[in-house]
Coordinates of C-alpha atoms in Angstrom, one line a residue:
M267 CA -58.3 31.2 58.2
T268 CA -60.1 29.7 56.4
K269 CA -58.1 27.5 53.3
Q270 CA -59.2 27.3 49.7
I271 CA -59.2 23.7 48.3
V272 CA -58.7 23.1 44.7
L273 CA -59.5 20.0 43.1
L274 CA -58.0 19.0 39.9
L275 CA -60.0 16.2 38.7
C276 CA -58.2 14.1 36.0
L277 CA -60.1 11.5 33.6
I278 CA -57.1 9.3 32.7
Y279 CA -56.9 5.8 30.9
S280 CA -54.2 3.1 31.9
S281 CA -52.8 1.7 28.4
T282 CA -51.6 -1.2 27.2
A283 CA -48.6 -2.7 28.4
Y284 CA -45.4 -2.5 25.5
L285 CA -41.7 -2.8 25.3
Q286 CA -39.4 0.1 25.0
K287 CA -40.2 1.7 28.8
E288 CA -37.1 2.3 29.5
D289 CA -37.7 6.3 29.8
H290 CA -40.9 5.5 32.1
I291 CA -40.3 7.1 35.4
W292 CA -39.1 10.7 36.3
I293 CA -37.8 11.1 39.6
S294 CA -37.6 14.8 41.1
N295 CA -36.5 15.2 45.0
F296 CA -34.3 17.5 46.9
S297 CA -34.3 16.9 50.7
I298 CA -31.8 16.9 53.6
I299 CA -34.9 14.9 55.5
D300 CA -35.1 11.2 54.7
S301 CA -37.6 9.9 56.6
C302 CA -40.9 10.3 55.8
E303 CA -42.3 8.7 59.4
N304 CA -45.1 11.1 61.5
S305 CA -42.6 13.5 59.3
S306 CA -43.9 17.3 60.4
F307 CA -42.5 18.2 56.2
P308 CA -44.4 15.8 54.1
D309 CA -43.5 18.0 51.0
L310 CA -40.3 17.6 52.2
C311 CA -39.7 14.2 52.0
G312 CA -40.1 11.0 49.9
S313 CA -39.7 12.0 46.0
S314 CA -41.8 13.0 43.2
I315 CA -42.6 10.3 40.9
L316 CA -43.9 11.2 36.9
D317 CA -45.1 8.0 35.7
F318 CA -45.7 7.0 32.3
N319 CA -46.8 3.3 32.3
T320 CA -50.1 5.0 32.4
L321 CA -51.7 7.5 30.3
P322 CA -51.4 10.4 31.2
P323 CA -48.7 10.1 33.7
T324 CA -49.5 9.5 37.1
V325 CA -47.9 11.4 40.3
Y326 CA -47.6 10.1 43.5
N327 CA -44.6 10.4 46.0
E328 CA -42.4 7.3 46.6
Y329 CA -41.2 7.6 50.3
K330 CA -38.8 5.2 50.3
M331 CA -36.6 6.4 47.5
T332 CA -34.3 9.0 48.9
L333 CA -31.3 10.2 46.6
D334 CA -31.9 13.9 46.2
F335 CA -31.0 15.4 42.3
K336 CA -30.0 18.6 41.0
E337 CA -30.3 19.4 37.6
T338 CA -27.7 16.2 36.5
N339 CA -30.1 13.1 36.8
S340 CA -30.9 9.7 35.2
S341 CA -33.0 7.2 35.3
I342 CA -33.8 3.7 33.1
C343 CA -36.5 1.2 33.1
N344 CA -36.3 -2.6 32.1
E345 CA -39.0 -3.4 29.4
N346 CA -41.6 -3.1 31.9
G347 CA -41.3 -0.1 32.4
E348 CA -40.1 -1.0 35.9
L349 CA -37.4 1.5 37.2
I350 CA -34.0 -0.3 37.4
L351 CA -31.4 2.3 38.5
Y352 CA -30.8 6.3 38.7
C353 CA -28.5 7.9 39.4
N354 CA -27.8 11.8 40.2
G355 CA -23.7 12.0 39.1
Q356 CA -22.7 11.1 42.7
S357 CA -24.6 7.6 43.5
I358 CA -26.2 4.6 41.5
H359 CA -29.5 3.7 42.7
G360 CA -31.4 -0.2 42.2
P361 CA -35.1 -0.9 42.0
N362 CA -35.0 -1.9 45.9
Y363 CA -34.3 2.6 46.1
H364 CA -30.7 1.8 48.4
W365 CA -27.4 2.1 46.6
I366 CA -26.3 -0.9 44.3
D367 CA -23.0 -2.5 45.7
G368 CA -20.0 -1.3 44.6
A369 CA -22.0 1.8 44.2
E370 CA -22.6 4.2 46.8
R371 CA -20.1 6.5 45.6
V372 CA -19.2 7.8 42.3
N373 CA -17.1 10.0 40.8
N374 CA -15.6 10.4 44.4
S375 CA -12.8 12.5 44.4
P376 CA -12.2 15.6 47.1
N377 CA -15.8 17.5 45.4
W378 CA -17.6 14.7 46.9
T379 CA -18.1 15.8 50.6
N380 CA -19.0 19.6 48.6
L381 CA -21.8 18.4 47.4
S382 CA -22.8 16.1 50.2
F383 CA -25.2 16.8 53.1
E384 CA -26.3 15.1 57.1
N385 CA -29.7 13.9 57.0
E386 CA -31.5 13.0 60.4
F387 CA -29.5 10.1 61.1
G388 CA -26.2 11.9 61.2
E389 CA -25.4 10.1 57.4
R390 CA -23.4 11.7 54.8
K391 CA -25.8 12.0 51.3
P392 CA -24.9 13.0 48.2
T393 CA -27.4 16.0 46.8
G394 CA -25.9 15.3 43.3
H395 CA -24.6 17.7 40.0
R396 CA -25.8 20.4 39.0
Y397 CA -24.4 20.3 35.7
V398 CA -27.2 20.1 33.1
Q399 CA -27.6 16.1 31.6
G400 CA -24.5 15.6 33.4
T401 CA -25.0 12.0 33.6
G402 CA -26.7 9.4 31.3
I403 CA -27.6 5.9 31.6
F404 CA -27.0 3.2 28.3
P405 CA -27.5 -0.8 28.5
I406 CA -24.7 -2.4 27.1
P407 CA -26.0 -4.0 23.8
A408 CA -26.3 -7.5 23.4
S409 CA -24.4 -8.3 26.9
E410 CA -25.0 -11.1 29.0
P411 CA -25.8 -11.5 31.6
T412 CA -26.9 -7.8 31.3
E413 CA -24.8 -5.0 32.0
Y414 CA -25.1 -1.2 31.8
I415 CA -22.4 1.9 31.9
V416 CA -23.1 4.5 33.3
I417 CA -21.6 8.1 32.4
Y418 CA -20.8 11.5 34.7
T419 CA -19.5 14.2 34.6
N420 CA -16.1 15.0 37.1
Y421 CA -14.9 18.6 38.4
E422 CA -11.6 19.2 40.6
G423 CA -10.5 22.8 38.6
V424 CA -10.6 25.3 36.8
D425 CA -12.3 24.6 33.1
E426 CA -11.1 21.2 33.7
F427 CA -13.4 18.6 33.4
E428 CA -12.5 14.9 32.9
L429 CA -15.5 11.7 32.2
W430 CA -16.0 9.3 34.2
S431 CA -18.0 5.6 34.0
T432 CA -19.5 2.7 36.3
K433 CA -19.9 -0.6 34.7
V434 CA -22.6 -2.4 36.3
V435 CA -24.1 -6.0 35.4
K436 CA -26.8 -7.4 37.0
Q437 CA -27.2 -10.9 39.1
E438 CA -30.8 -12.6 39.4
D439 CA -32.7 -9.5 40.6
D440 CA -30.1 -7.5 41.6
Y441 CA -27.7 -5.5 40.0
K442 CA -23.1 -4.3 41.8
A443 CA -21.1 -2.2 40.4
I444 CA -17.9 -4.7 38.7
V445 CA -15.9 -1.1 37.4
V446 CA -16.5 2.0 39.3
D447 CA -15.0 5.5 38.1
S448 CA -13.6 4.4 35.1
V449 CA -11.9 7.4 33.7
F450 CA -11.9 7.3 29.7
N451 CA -11.2 11.4 29.1
N452 CA -9.3 13.0 31.6
R453 CA -9.2 16.7 30.1
Y454 CA -11.9 18.4 28.6
A455 CA -13.8 22.2 28.9
K456 CA -17.4 21.8 29.1
A457 CA -19.1 19.8 31.4
G458 CA -23.1 18.0 31.0
S459 CA -24.1 18.2 27.5
L460 CA -24.0 14.3 27.3
T461 CA -26.7 13.1 25.0
A462 CA -27.1 10.0 22.8
C463 CA -28.5 9.0 19.8
K464 CA -29.5 5.4 18.7
H465 CA -27.0 3.9 15.4
A466 CA -28.7 3.9 12.4
N467 CA -28.2 -0.4 13.0
G468 CA -31.0 0.0 15.6
R469 CA -28.8 -1.6 18.2
D470 CA -25.3 0.9 19.4
W471 CA -25.5 3.9 20.4
W472 CA -23.6 7.0 19.4
F473 CA -22.6 8.7 22.1
M474 CA -21.2 13.1 22.1
Q475 CA -19.4 14.3 24.2
F476 CA -18.9 18.6 23.4
S477 CA -15.5 20.7 24.5
R478 CA -15.2 23.6 23.2
D479 CA -14.4 23.7 19.2
T480 CA -14.3 19.2 19.1
V481 CA -17.0 16.9 19.8
Y482 CA -15.8 13.3 21.4
H483 CA -18.3 10.9 19.5
Y484 CA -18.8 7.4 21.7
L485 CA -19.8 4.0 19.8
I486 CA -21.3 2.1 22.6
D487 CA -21.9 -1.7 21.5
P488 CA -21.2 -5.0 23.1
E489 CA -17.8 -4.8 23.5
G490 CA -18.6 -1.6 25.4
V491 CA -18.0 2.0 25.2
K492 CA -15.3 3.3 23.1
L493 CA -13.7 6.7 21.8
D494 CA -15.0 6.3 18.0
H495 CA -13.6 10.2 16.4
F496 CA -13.7 13.7 16.9
Q497 CA -15.2 15.8 15.3
E498 CA -14.1 20.2 14.9
L499 CA -16.4 22.3 14.7
P500 CA -16.5 25.6 13.4
F501 CA -17.1 27.8 16.1
E502 CA -16.6 27.8 19.8
I503 CA -19.2 26.3 23.1
K504 CA -17.1 28.0 25.5
N505 CA -19.8 27.1 28.7
S506 CA -21.7 24.6 30.1
N507 CA -25.6 24.1 32.1
T508 CA -26.7 23.9 28.3
Q509 CA -29.0 21.1 27.1
A510 CA -28.7 18.8 24.0
K511 CA -31.0 17.3 22.2
F512 CA -32.0 15.0 19.3
N513 CA -35.1 14.7 17.4
Q514 CA -37.4 11.8 18.0
E515 CA -36.5 10.6 14.1
G516 CA -32.5 11.3 15.2
N517 CA -31.8 13.1 12.1
K518 CA -31.9 16.5 13.5
F519 CA -29.8 18.2 16.7
A520 CA -30.1 21.6 18.7
M521 CA -28.5 22.9 22.3
H522 CA -28.9 25.7 24.0
G523 CA -27.4 27.8 25.7
R524 CA -24.8 30.4 27.2
N525 CA -21.5 30.9 25.8
S526 CA -20.3 33.9 27.7
L527 CA -20.6 35.2 30.7
M528 CA -20.7 38.7 29.5
M529 CA -23.9 40.0 29.7
E530 CA -23.7 41.3 25.9
E531 CA -22.8 38.0 24.2
G532 CA -25.5 36.5 25.4
K533 CA -26.8 32.8 24.5
F534 CA -26.4 30.5 21.4
L535 CA -28.4 28.3 19.8
M536 CA -27.3 25.4 17.9
L537 CA -28.6 23.5 14.6
S538 CA -27.1 20.8 13.1
D539 CA -28.9 17.9 11.1
Y540 CA -27.2 14.3 11.9
D541 CA -26.0 11.1 10.3
R542 CA -26.7 8.4 12.3
C543 CA -25.0 5.6 10.6
A544 CA -21.7 8.1 10.2
G545 CA -22.1 9.2 14.1
L546 CA -21.3 13.4 12.7
L547 CA -23.0 16.9 12.7
M548 CA -23.5 17.4 9.3
E549 CA -23.2 21.5 8.7
P550 CA -23.1 22.5 12.0
K551 CA -24.6 26.6 12.9
L552 CA -24.4 28.9 15.7
Y553 CA -26.6 31.7 16.1
E554 CA -26.4 34.1 18.8
L555 CA -29.8 34.9 21.3
P556 CA -29.9 38.1 22.2
I557 CA -31.1 36.7 25.8
F558 CA -29.1 36.4 29.2
N559 CA -29.1 33.4 31.6
V560 CA -26.0 32.4 33.6
I561 CA -28.4 29.3 35.6
Q562 CA -30.4 27.6 33.2
N563 CA -31.2 26.5 29.6
G564 CA -34.0 24.0 27.9
V565 CA -34.4 23.0 24.8
E566 CA -37.1 20.4 22.9
F567 CA -38.6 19.3 19.4
S568 CA -42.2 18.5 19.1
P569 CA -43.1 14.5 18.4
S570 CA -42.1 15.2 14.9
G571 CA -39.4 17.6 14.8
E572 CA -40.5 20.4 12.8
L573 CA -40.7 22.8 15.7
L574 CA -38.5 23.6 18.5
Y575 CA -38.8 25.3 21.7
L576 CA -36.2 27.2 23.9
S577 CA -36.5 28.1 27.5
S578 CA -35.5 31.1 28.7
R579 CA -36.2 32.1 32.7
K580 CA -39.5 33.8 31.7
S581 CA -40.5 33.2 28.3
I582 CA -40.6 30.3 25.5
T583 CA -40.0 30.7 22.1
Q584 CA -41.0 28.3 19.4
I585 CA -39.3 28.1 16.2
N586 CA -40.5 26.3 13.3
L587 CA -37.8 25.1 11.5
N588 CA -39.4 24.4 8.0
D589 CA -39.8 27.9 7.6
P590 CA -36.6 29.3 5.6
D591 CA -36.2 32.6 7.7
F592 CA -37.0 30.4 11.2
F593 CA -34.6 32.5 13.4
E594 CA -36.1 35.8 12.3
N595 CA -39.7 34.8 12.6
K596 CA -39.5 32.7 15.6
I597 CA -42.7 33.0 18.0
E598 CA -43.1 33.4 21.3
V599 CA -45.6 31.6 23.0
A600 CA -45.2 32.3 26.8
Q601 CA -44.7 34.7 29.2
L602 CA -43.9 33.4 32.9
E603 CA -46.8 34.3 35.2
Q604 CA -45.4 34.1 38.5
D605 CA -41.9 34.2 39.6
S606 CA -42.0 33.1 43.4
C607 CA -43.1 30.0 45.0
H608 CA -45.6 29.7 48.2
I609 CA -42.4 27.8 50.1
F610 CA -40.1 30.7 49.2
P611 CA -42.0 33.7 48.6
T612 CA -39.3 35.9 48.5
S613 CA -37.4 34.3 45.9
D614 CA -37.9 35.1 42.1
L615 CA -36.3 32.6 40.7
N616 CA -38.8 29.3 41.5
L617 CA -40.7 29.1 39.0
Q618 CA -38.5 31.3 35.9
F619 CA -38.8 27.9 32.9
G620 CA -35.4 25.6 33.2
Q621 CA -35.3 21.9 30.8
M622 CA -37.2 20.5 29.0
Q623 CA -38.2 17.7 28.3
L624 CA -40.4 15.4 26.0
G625 CA -42.8 12.8 26.9
P626 CA -43.5 9.4 26.2
D627 CA -46.8 10.7 26.1
N628 CA -45.7 13.7 23.6
K629 CA -46.8 16.3 26.1
I630 CA -43.5 18.6 26.8
Y631 CA -42.3 19.1 30.5
V632 CA -40.9 21.8 31.8
S633 CA -38.8 22.1 34.8
I634 CA -38.8 25.0 37.5
L635 CA -35.3 27.1 37.6
M636 CA -34.8 26.1 41.1
S637 CA -37.0 25.3 44.2
C638 CA -41.0 24.7 44.2
E639 CA -43.6 21.8 43.5
V640 CA -44.2 22.2 40.2
M641 CA -43.3 21.5 36.6
H642 CA -44.8 23.6 33.8
R643 CA -45.9 22.1 30.2
I644 CA -46.8 22.3 26.9
D645 CA -49.5 20.6 25.9
F646 CA -50.2 20.7 22.3
P647 CA -46.5 20.8 21.0
E648 CA -47.3 20.2 17.2
V649 CA -49.1 22.9 17.3
V650 CA -47.7 26.6 15.6
G651 CA -47.8 29.6 17.6
E652 CA -49.6 30.3 21.0
G653 CA -52.3 27.5 20.6
C654 CA -49.3 25.1 21.3
Q655 CA -50.5 25.8 24.9
V656 CA -47.9 26.5 27.7
S657 CA -49.6 25.6 30.4
Q658 CA -48.2 26.8 33.6
G659 CA -47.8 25.1 36.8
A660 CA -49.9 22.2 35.3
I661 CA -48.4 19.5 36.9
K662 CA -48.8 19.8 41.0
L663 CA -45.8 17.3 42.2
P664 CA -46.2 15.9 45.9
T665 CA -42.3 17.2 47.1
Y666 CA -40.0 20.1 46.7
I667 CA -38.1 19.7 44.0
K668 CA -34.4 21.8 42.9
G669 CA -34.9 22.9 38.9
T670 CA -34.4 19.2 37.2
L671 CA -35.8 16.4 34.7
P672 CA -33.9 13.2 33.1
N673 CA -31.7 13.1 30.9
V674 CA -33.3 10.9 28.5
H675 CA -32.3 9.7 25.3
T676 CA -33.8 7.7 21.9
Y677 CA -35.5 5.0 23.1
R678 CA -38.3 3.8 21.4
L679 CA -35.9 4.3 17.2
G680 CA -35.5 1.7 15.4
P681 CA -33.1 1.4 12.9
L682 CA -32.3 3.5 9.7
D683 CA -33.8 1.0 7.2
G684 CA -31.9 0.6 3.6
S685 CA -29.0 3.1 5.3
A686 CA -25.2 1.8 5.0
C687 CA -26.0 1.0 8.2
D688 CA -28.8 -1.2 8.2
T689 CA -27.0 -4.1 8.8
L690 CA -28.5 -6.2 11.7
S691 CA -31.8 -7.6 10.1
M692 CA -33.8 -4.7 12.9
D693 CA -36.2 -3.7 10.5
N694 CA -38.9 -0.8 12.0
H695 CA -42.0 -2.6 13.0
P696 CA -44.1 -0.6 13.8
V697 CA -46.2 -0.4 17.4
A698 CA -49.2 0.6 18.1
R699 CA -50.1 2.6 21.4
F700 CA -52.9 5.8 22.6
W701 CA -54.4 8.1 24.6
Y702 CA -56.6 9.3 25.1
E703 CA -58.9 12.7 27.0
P704 CA -62.4 13.7 27.2
D705 CA -63.6 16.8 26.6
T706 CA -63.7 19.4 29.4
I707 CA -67.4 20.5 28.7
D708 CA -68.9 17.4 26.7
Q709 CA -67.1 14.1 28.1
S710 CA -69.1 12.4 25.3
T711 CA -66.1 14.4 22.4
I712 CA -63.0 12.0 23.1
Q713 CA -59.6 13.4 21.4
F714 CA -57.2 10.3 20.7
Y715 CA -53.3 10.9 20.6
D716 CA -51.1 8.1 18.7
V717 CA -47.8 7.8 20.3
S718 CA -46.8 4.6 17.8
Y719 CA -43.5 4.2 17.4
F720 CA -41.0 2.5 15.1
R721 CA -41.5 4.5 12.2
P722 CA -45.7 4.0 11.6
E723 CA -46.6 5.1 8.3
S724 CA -50.4 5.1 8.3
W725 CA -53.3 4.3 11.3
S726 CA -56.7 2.9 11.5
W727 CA -58.7 4.0 13.9
T728 CA -62.0 1.7 14.7
F729 CA -64.2 3.3 17.6
G730 CA -66.7 0.4 18.3
D731 CA -69.9 2.5 17.6
G732 CA -69.6 1.4 14.0
Q733 CA -66.9 4.1 13.2
S734 CA -63.8 4.4 12.0
S735 CA -60.7 7.3 10.8
S736 CA -57.1 7.1 9.1
E737 CA -55.6 10.5 10.8
R738 CA -53.5 10.1 13.3
H739 CA -54.9 11.8 16.1
P740 CA -58.6 11.8 15.4
S741 CA -61.4 13.1 17.4
H742 CA -64.7 11.7 18.1
V743 CA -68.0 11.7 19.3
Y744 CA -69.7 9.3 21.3
F745 CA -73.9 9.4 20.9
E746 CA -75.1 7.5 23.4
D747 CA -73.1 6.0 27.0
G748 CA -71.4 2.6 26.9
V749 CA -68.5 0.6 26.8
Y750 CA -66.5 0.7 23.6
E751 CA -63.6 -1.1 22.4
V752 CA -61.3 1.0 20.2
C753 CA -58.3 -0.2 18.0
L754 CA -55.2 1.3 16.7
T755 CA -53.9 -0.9 13.9
V756 CA -50.5 1.5 12.4
A757 CA -48.6 -0.1 9.8
N758 CA -45.7 0.1 7.1
E759 CA -44.4 -2.0 4.9
N760 CA -42.6 -4.7 6.9
S761 CA -45.8 -5.5 9.5
E762 CA -48.7 -3.5 11.2
N763 CA -49.2 -3.9 15.0
I764 CA -52.6 -3.1 17.4
S765 CA -53.6 -2.0 19.7
C766 CA -57.4 -2.1 22.0
Q767 CA -58.1 0.2 25.2
T768 CA -62.5 -0.6 26.8
L769 CA -64.3 2.7 26.9
H770 CA -66.5 3.4 29.7
I771 CA -68.4 6.5 29.3
G772 CA -71.1 7.4 31.1
T773 CA -73.8 5.4 33.7
V774 CA -72.9 1.5 32.8
S775 CA -73.6 -1.4 33.8
T776 CA -71.3 -2.6 36.6
A777 CA -72.0 -6.3 36.5
D778 CA -69.9 -5.9 33.2
P779 CA -65.9 -7.6 34.5
S780 CA -64.1 -4.9 32.2
F781 CA -65.1 -2.3 34.3
D782 CA -63.0 -1.9 37.0
P783 CA -62.5 2.3 37.6
K784 CA -60.0 3.7 40.0
V785 CA -60.4 6.7 42.2
N786 CA -57.1 8.1 43.9
I787 CA -56.8 11.4 45.7
F788 CA -53.2 12.5 46.3
P789 CA -52.7 14.3 48.5
N790 CA -54.9 13.3 51.0
P791 CA -55.0 14.8 53.4
V792 CA -55.0 18.3 51.9
E793 CA -54.2 21.0 52.6
D794 CA -54.4 24.0 49.9
Y795 CA -54.2 21.2 46.4
T796 CA -55.9 17.6 46.0
R797 CA -55.6 15.9 42.1
V798 CA -58.1 13.9 41.6
V799 CA -57.4 10.7 39.0
I800 CA -60.7 8.5 37.8
K801 CA -58.8 5.7 35.8
G802 CA -60.6 3.7 33.6
Y803 CA -64.1 5.1 33.7
I804 CA -65.6 9.4 31.5
P805 CA -68.4 9.9 34.0
S806 CA -71.2 11.9 32.9
D807 CA -71.6 13.5 36.5
A808 CA -69.5 13.3 39.9
N809 CA -70.2 13.7 43.2
L810 CA -67.6 14.9 45.6
H811 CA -67.5 14.6 49.5
L812 CA -65.4 16.4 51.1
Y813 CA -64.7 16.3 55.2
D814 CA -62.2 18.2 57.3
V815 CA -60.0 17.0 59.9
N816 CA -63.2 16.8 62.9
G817 CA -65.5 14.3 60.3

């Protein structure tokens, strides 16, 4: 039988390193196989990694990483984008891809064993909890040595949950759990949806936990985590499996999920403004949706916060929040094209739309509902209507995963300048960052994407050929092959910042010391699909030589 080989050719450039890279490594993994040495099942060992230290992200398999994830998934990197901690709600692992000292078993209760399996070595390994946003990792501000608080949902009874935490301290180049399974809310009625927003002072965090008609607002500051106040809602949120999100500005909040097991009651969308200074939802409203989804639901804002996306198994809906009748005028921007995965062709759930997460590249990534090796993506989330381009199966992952995305917070959000809470002299000093990709037909036409942060107010581009632009996301045509230095300067009233990258377009001299193209093919050898990545070079043409197993 002849195999069909499909080549996914991607031309990408590695961007300059900056701070605020806490969310730059995304992990997905689910397998009972923990050893990849001579494995007959390469797609069932190791972990799929999306690495946003290059834009677009690099995709690869980290064979040393064996912690499994269901919906409960959190990770955090250091300022250089290097992974330091990750958690599935049952175990906390560190940068050496092994559990950290004292945190092999966290959330330790009778239910821990029920959510575990024996691998091929007879070791008992956790599968992870299945609560959307069931855990979160936060650095404790101004701590010395550096400390982190890992928060997670515990469940042992019927409609009774507890909120537990473990404190982790950095010791030289290692990490250790020093306070494990501390209980700081011993009874509430809704699991997951643990989400956080940067405080208006630009240093601390507001962390929310929902319990039907009550919201608990926790403050994470240099003293640790504490319950600051609670807020009563004018309605009830009855069930779990809901995803909650802040927009990038931290002034809007959304939650999307099911509110009843009854078919006729369907799902809900909660929308609210948010006060980052006081830590309060402002005039929250609940909208009923006539679609029923008992498993997963996704929600995410566009980078500007003007558009909102909802995933509902077989469709993705866009809501324009600038429209006074936004709920009535919502737009369906995607219908599922394929249900089943080649691994489990009898299932009709695997590739359906699940959780959503805005990436550092300002694209929205959409998890699959159950199990396969792909991820969907919304390529242009600021475009109204179908032009937002929902690319189904856009990301081919190297391993089998189980419907998960990391729980990411508003890391690149600074202080609310001029507010009553702007008391720490931490003004927003903008940081310039951008990436680019060539037109798929004409490589001389380059689309540039600004992903700067800390409130830039103006953009100034120079393209290295004497041309310039003040647009935020300009497109530029180069009429000759060559080497061009492209620079973006962003500014606000506090300061300006510049970022530069060198483009090699077409045939250029290999004597240039800055010319160092890198080609990556994954997987190799290939069975059905492979991904060819060329970094740092935009060729006018390229020759690919493919060999069968006999050479």
